[in-house]
Amino acid sequence: MKFLNSASIFVLLILVTLASAKKSGDVTQLQIGVKYKPESCEIQAHKGDQVRVHYRGKLTDGTVFDSSFERGDPIEFELGSGQVIKGWDQGLLGMCVGEKRKLKIPAKLGYGDQGSPPTIPGGATLIFDTELVSVNGKPSSGEQPDDSDEL
């Protein structure tokens, strides 16, 4: 009887832990939601590309901790090279210029157990609204420099 009670308590603790993680919006795997995709997608982001990305980073409670949109200054980095958190290096692959994605990034692909004090607590799931501005200096598919048709 004592073993059964201990096992029941253990199962109950696991269920409570899972329920609280679900309630708080935490995720255990990277989740990618495409919010907008251009009709034409001639330029995609690949590993090694220099990309410019607008973003708004939030915690699961909705607190915004950083936003390039408000600054009017997208971040630029080499995709897949470890210059940003792993959730970005994975979540932006294959993205089209002009595409908008929502990334839900578990702590293990974000800032881990240590977080990024004081704004990001340890173990935090991160939510990013992203927009790919350019790949290797090309702002959008189909656009050409003004002098391209002068030959």
mmCIF file of C-alpha atoms in Angstrom, residues 3 6 25 33 35-36 42 48-49 63 82 100 105 117 119 124-125 128 130 139-140:
data_model
loop_
_atom_site.group_PDB
_atom_site.id
_atom_site.type_symbol
_atom_site.label_atom_id
_atom_site.label_comp_id
_atom_site.label_asym_id
_atom_site.label_seq_id
_atom_site.Cartn_x
_atom_site.Cartn_y
_atom_site.Cartn_z
ATOM 1 C CA PHE A 3 4.499 1.760 -2.529
ATOM 2 C CA SER A 6 4.416 6.827 -3.360
ATOM 3 C CA GLY A 25 3.460 28.652 -22.461
ATOM 4 C CA GLY A 33 4.731 29.373 -37.201
ATOM 5 C CA LYS A 35 2.564 34.169 -40.275
ATOM 6 C CA TYR A 36 3.117 35.538 -43.793
ATOM 7 C CA GLU A 42 13.151 33.351 -55.046
ATOM 8 C CA GLY A 48 26.264 30.675 -44.212
ATOM 9 C CA ASP A 49 24.108 33.487 -45.644
ATOM 10 C CA THR A 63 6.794 40.947 -21.590
ATOM 11 C CA GLY A 82 26.431 30.482 -33.810
ATOM 12 C CA LYS A 100 7.199 36.602 -41.204
ATOM 13 C CA ILE A 105 12.144 28.696 -28.578
ATOM 14 C CA PRO A 117 20.001 38.703 -16.671
ATOM 15 C CA THR A 119 15.766 40.735 -18.690
ATOM 16 C CA ALA A 124 12.784 30.874 -20.112
ATOM 17 C CA THR A 125 10.907 29.944 -23.270
ATOM 18 C CA PHE A 128 10.117 35.921 -31.358
ATOM 19 C CA THR A 130 10.550 37.768 -36.975
ATOM 20 C CA PRO A 139 16.123 42.998 -49.992
ATOM 21 C CA SER A 140 13.371 41.088 -51.800
#
